[in-house]
């Protein structure tokens, strides 16, 4: 086991005092492990629309329409969640993706069916 040594110097009058203290590498690692870590920052995912679909206030077709996604355009997505089952272009899914709309507008949900990629439009983060 490795020991980390610390030298502390103090001057008292004309005499210098030296103190030598040691801590094991294991103890130092334990102290670092006990400190709370900052939560990891999750980055937005770029998604691509292949269908036109409404962006809604909640993940259901009864909520307010905030805007829409258009085929061929790229959008910034925050996460995905489950919501109302919807059918678009012959596909049915209950997965919705939260679109990060430009400030100061409200973020909104679009059916993952409208996005290219896997069943979540390529968004790995669940809301």
Short mmCIF file of the C-alpha atoms (twelve columns), coordinates in Angstrom:
data_MODEL
# 
_entry.id   MODEL 
# 
loop_
_atom_site.group_PDB 
_atom_site.id 
_atom_site.type_symbol 
_atom_site.label_atom_id 
_atom_site.label_alt_id 
_atom_site.label_comp_id 
_atom_site.label_asym_id 
_atom_site.label_seq_id 
_atom_site.Cartn_x 
_atom_site.Cartn_y 
_atom_site.Cartn_z 
_atom_site.pdbx_PDB_model_num 
ATOM 1   C CA . UNK A 1   0.000   0.000  0.000   1 
ATOM 2   C CA . UNK A 2   1.385   3.384  -0.986  1 
ATOM 3   C CA . UNK A 3   1.557   6.189  1.557   1 
ATOM 4   C CA . UNK A 4   1.302   9.837  0.659   1 
ATOM 5   C CA . UNK A 5   3.525   11.992 2.894   1 
ATOM 6   C CA . UNK A 6   2.901   15.646 3.736   1 
ATOM 7   C CA . UNK A 7   5.565   17.921 5.183   1 
ATOM 8   C CA . UNK A 8   4.367   20.838 7.299   1 
ATOM 9   C CA . UNK A 9   6.801   23.532 8.402   1 
ATOM 10  C CA . UNK A 10  6.278   26.047 11.207  1 
ATOM 11  C CA . UNK A 11  8.629   28.642 12.632  1 
ATOM 12  C CA . UNK A 12  8.559   29.304 16.378  1 
ATOM 13  C CA . UNK A 13  11.003  32.001 17.345  1 
ATOM 14  C CA . UNK A 14  14.322  31.000 15.771  1 
ATOM 15  C CA . UNK A 15  13.572  27.252 15.682  1 
ATOM 16  C CA . UNK A 16  11.926  25.589 12.728  1 
ATOM 17  C CA . UNK A 17  9.592   22.705 13.409  1 
ATOM 18  C CA . UNK A 18  8.875   20.064 10.819  1 
ATOM 19  C CA . UNK A 19  5.978   17.673 10.992  1 
ATOM 20  C CA . UNK A 20  5.714   14.614 8.782   1 
ATOM 21  C CA . UNK A 21  2.292   13.040 8.367   1 
ATOM 22  C CA . UNK A 22  1.240   10.189 6.158   1 
ATOM 23  C CA . UNK A 23  -2.005  9.011  4.610   1 
ATOM 24  C CA . UNK A 24  -2.418  5.892  2.582   1 
ATOM 25  C CA . UNK A 25  -3.453  6.092  -1.046  1 
ATOM 26  C CA . UNK A 26  -6.485  3.986  -0.081  1 
ATOM 27  C CA . UNK A 27  -7.600  6.578  2.502   1 
ATOM 28  C CA . UNK A 28  -7.218  9.400  -0.005  1 
ATOM 29  C CA . UNK A 29  -9.253  7.460  -2.575  1 
ATOM 30  C CA . UNK A 30  -11.928 6.757  0.045   1 
ATOM 31  C CA . UNK A 31  -12.178 10.490 0.817   1 
ATOM 32  C CA . UNK A 32  -12.578 11.294 -2.880  1 
ATOM 33  C CA . UNK A 33  -15.197 8.561  -3.312  1 
ATOM 34  C CA . UNK A 34  -17.215 9.874  -0.362  1 
ATOM 35  C CA . UNK A 35  -17.450 13.382 -1.847  1 
ATOM 36  C CA . UNK A 36  -20.705 13.889 -3.771  1 
ATOM 37  C CA . UNK A 37  -20.146 13.901 -7.505  1 
ATOM 38  C CA . UNK A 38  -21.816 16.409 -9.780  1 
ATOM 39  C CA . UNK A 39  -24.551 14.828 -11.877 1 
ATOM 40  C CA . UNK A 40  -23.442 14.142 -15.427 1 
ATOM 41  C CA . UNK A 41  -24.544 16.725 -17.952 1 
ATOM 42  C CA . UNK A 42  -26.745 15.186 -20.599 1 
ATOM 43  C CA . UNK A 43  -26.389 16.699 -24.033 1 
ATOM 44  C CA . UNK A 44  -29.235 17.110 -26.472 1 
ATOM 45  C CA . UNK A 45  -29.470 14.735 -29.427 1 
ATOM 46  C CA . UNK A 46  -29.928 15.931 -32.988 1 
ATOM 47  C CA . UNK A 47  -32.945 14.249 -34.583 1 
ATOM 48  C CA . UNK A 48  -34.164 14.258 -38.181 1 
ATOM 49  C CA . UNK A 49  -37.806 14.367 -39.197 1 
ATOM 50  C CA . UNK A 50  -39.011 12.133 -42.027 1 
ATOM 51  C CA . UNK A 51  -42.703 12.995 -41.583 1 
ATOM 52  C CA . UNK A 52  -44.496 16.224 -40.806 1 
ATOM 53  C CA . UNK A 53  -46.004 16.014 -37.315 1 
ATOM 54  C CA . UNK A 54  -47.293 18.381 -34.653 1 
ATOM 55  C CA . UNK A 55  -45.177 19.377 -31.662 1 
ATOM 56  C CA . UNK A 56  -47.497 19.372 -28.658 1 
ATOM 57  C CA . UNK A 57  -47.426 20.675 -25.084 1 
ATOM 58  C CA . UNK A 58  -47.853 17.139 -23.662 1 
ATOM 59  C CA . UNK A 59  -47.241 13.656 -25.126 1 
ATOM 60  C CA . UNK A 60  -50.804 13.232 -26.397 1 
ATOM 61  C CA . UNK A 61  -52.918 14.371 -29.331 1 
ATOM 62  C CA . UNK A 62  -55.360 16.297 -27.122 1 
ATOM 63  C CA . UNK A 63  -52.827 18.839 -25.890 1 
ATOM 64  C CA . UNK A 64  -52.042 22.231 -27.398 1 
ATOM 65  C CA . UNK A 65  -50.164 22.288 -30.717 1 
ATOM 66  C CA . UNK A 66  -47.028 24.414 -30.293 1 
ATOM 67  C CA . UNK A 67  -45.517 23.970 -33.776 1 
ATOM 68  C CA . UNK A 68  -44.537 21.088 -36.057 1 
ATOM 69  C CA . UNK A 69  -41.538 19.207 -37.435 1 
ATOM 70  C CA . UNK A 70  -41.012 19.020 -41.191 1 
ATOM 71  C CA . UNK A 71  -39.414 16.243 -43.257 1 
ATOM 72  C CA . UNK A 72  -35.717 16.762 -43.950 1 
ATOM 73  C CA . UNK A 73  -35.173 19.163 -41.042 1 
ATOM 74  C CA . UNK A 74  -33.004 18.588 -37.971 1 
ATOM 75  C CA . UNK A 75  -34.135 19.369 -34.424 1 
ATOM 76  C CA . UNK A 76  -32.558 19.309 -30.978 1 
ATOM 77  C CA . UNK A 77  -34.139 16.677 -28.698 1 
ATOM 78  C CA . UNK A 78  -33.845 16.443 -24.919 1 
ATOM 79  C CA . UNK A 79  -35.309 13.029 -24.077 1 
ATOM 80  C CA . UNK A 80  -38.096 10.576 -24.859 1 
ATOM 81  C CA . UNK A 81  -41.061 9.351  -22.833 1 
ATOM 82  C CA . UNK A 82  -44.195 7.250  -23.118 1 
ATOM 83  C CA . UNK A 83  -47.494 8.931  -23.935 1 
ATOM 84  C CA . UNK A 84  -50.610 8.331  -25.980 1 
ATOM 85  C CA . UNK A 85  -50.497 5.640  -28.679 1 
ATOM 86  C CA . UNK A 86  -50.539 7.268  -32.117 1 
ATOM 87  C CA . UNK A 87  -50.476 5.908  -35.655 1 
ATOM 88  C CA . UNK A 88  -48.619 7.734  -38.442 1 
ATOM 89  C CA . UNK A 89  -47.772 6.395  -41.903 1 
ATOM 90  C CA . UNK A 90  -48.923 2.906  -40.862 1 
ATOM 91  C CA . UNK A 91  -46.727 2.779  -37.715 1 
ATOM 92  C CA . UNK A 92  -48.089 2.844  -34.150 1 
ATOM 93  C CA . UNK A 93  -46.092 3.934  -31.112 1 
ATOM 94  C CA . UNK A 94  -46.538 5.391  -27.632 1 
ATOM 95  C CA . UNK A 95  -43.050 6.956  -27.581 1 
ATOM 96  C CA . UNK A 96  -42.767 10.726 -27.760 1 
ATOM 97  C CA . UNK A 97  -39.635 12.891 -28.015 1 
ATOM 98  C CA . UNK A 98  -39.255 16.193 -26.150 1 
ATOM 99  C CA . UNK A 99  -38.026 18.800 -28.643 1 
ATOM 100 C CA . UNK A 100 -35.828 21.610 -27.305 1 
ATOM 101 C CA . UNK A 101 -37.391 24.652 -28.917 1 
ATOM 102 C CA . UNK A 102 -35.480 27.918 -29.134 1 
ATOM 103 C CA . UNK A 103 -35.872 30.131 -26.062 1 
ATOM 104 C CA . UNK A 104 -38.265 31.674 -25.007 1 
ATOM 105 C CA . UNK A 105 -40.698 29.201 -26.561 1 
ATOM 106 C CA . UNK A 106 -42.011 26.213 -24.649 1 
ATOM 107 C CA . UNK A 107 -40.449 22.811 -25.359 1 
ATOM 108 C CA . UNK A 108 -42.850 20.298 -26.841 1 
ATOM 109 C CA . UNK A 109 -43.393 16.639 -27.688 1 
ATOM 110 C CA . UNK A 110 -43.509 14.989 -31.095 1 
ATOM 111 C CA . UNK A 111 -44.341 11.373 -31.821 1 
ATOM 112 C CA . UNK A 112 -41.115 9.414  -32.273 1 
ATOM 113 C CA . UNK A 113 -42.638 7.919  -35.425 1 
ATOM 114 C CA . UNK A 114 -42.019 11.230 -37.221 1 
ATOM 115 C CA . UNK A 115 -38.267 10.968 -36.563 1 
ATOM 116 C CA . UNK A 116 -35.661 8.890  -38.384 1 
ATOM 117 C CA . UNK A 117 -33.760 6.175  -36.553 1 
ATOM 118 C CA . UNK A 118 -34.911 3.705  -33.954 1 
ATOM 119 C CA . UNK A 119 -38.132 3.604  -31.925 1 
ATOM 120 C CA . UNK A 120 -37.087 6.736  -29.976 1 
ATOM 121 C CA . UNK A 121 -35.862 8.718  -32.984 1 
ATOM 122 C CA . UNK A 122 -32.287 7.998  -31.893 1 
ATOM 123 C CA . UNK A 123 -32.714 9.765  -28.540 1 
ATOM 124 C CA . UNK A 124 -30.995 7.707  -25.788 1 
ATOM 125 C CA . UNK A 125 -32.188 9.679  -22.735 1 
ATOM 126 C CA . UNK A 126 -35.486 8.807  -21.137 1 
ATOM 127 C CA . UNK A 127 -37.357 11.736 -19.527 1 
# 
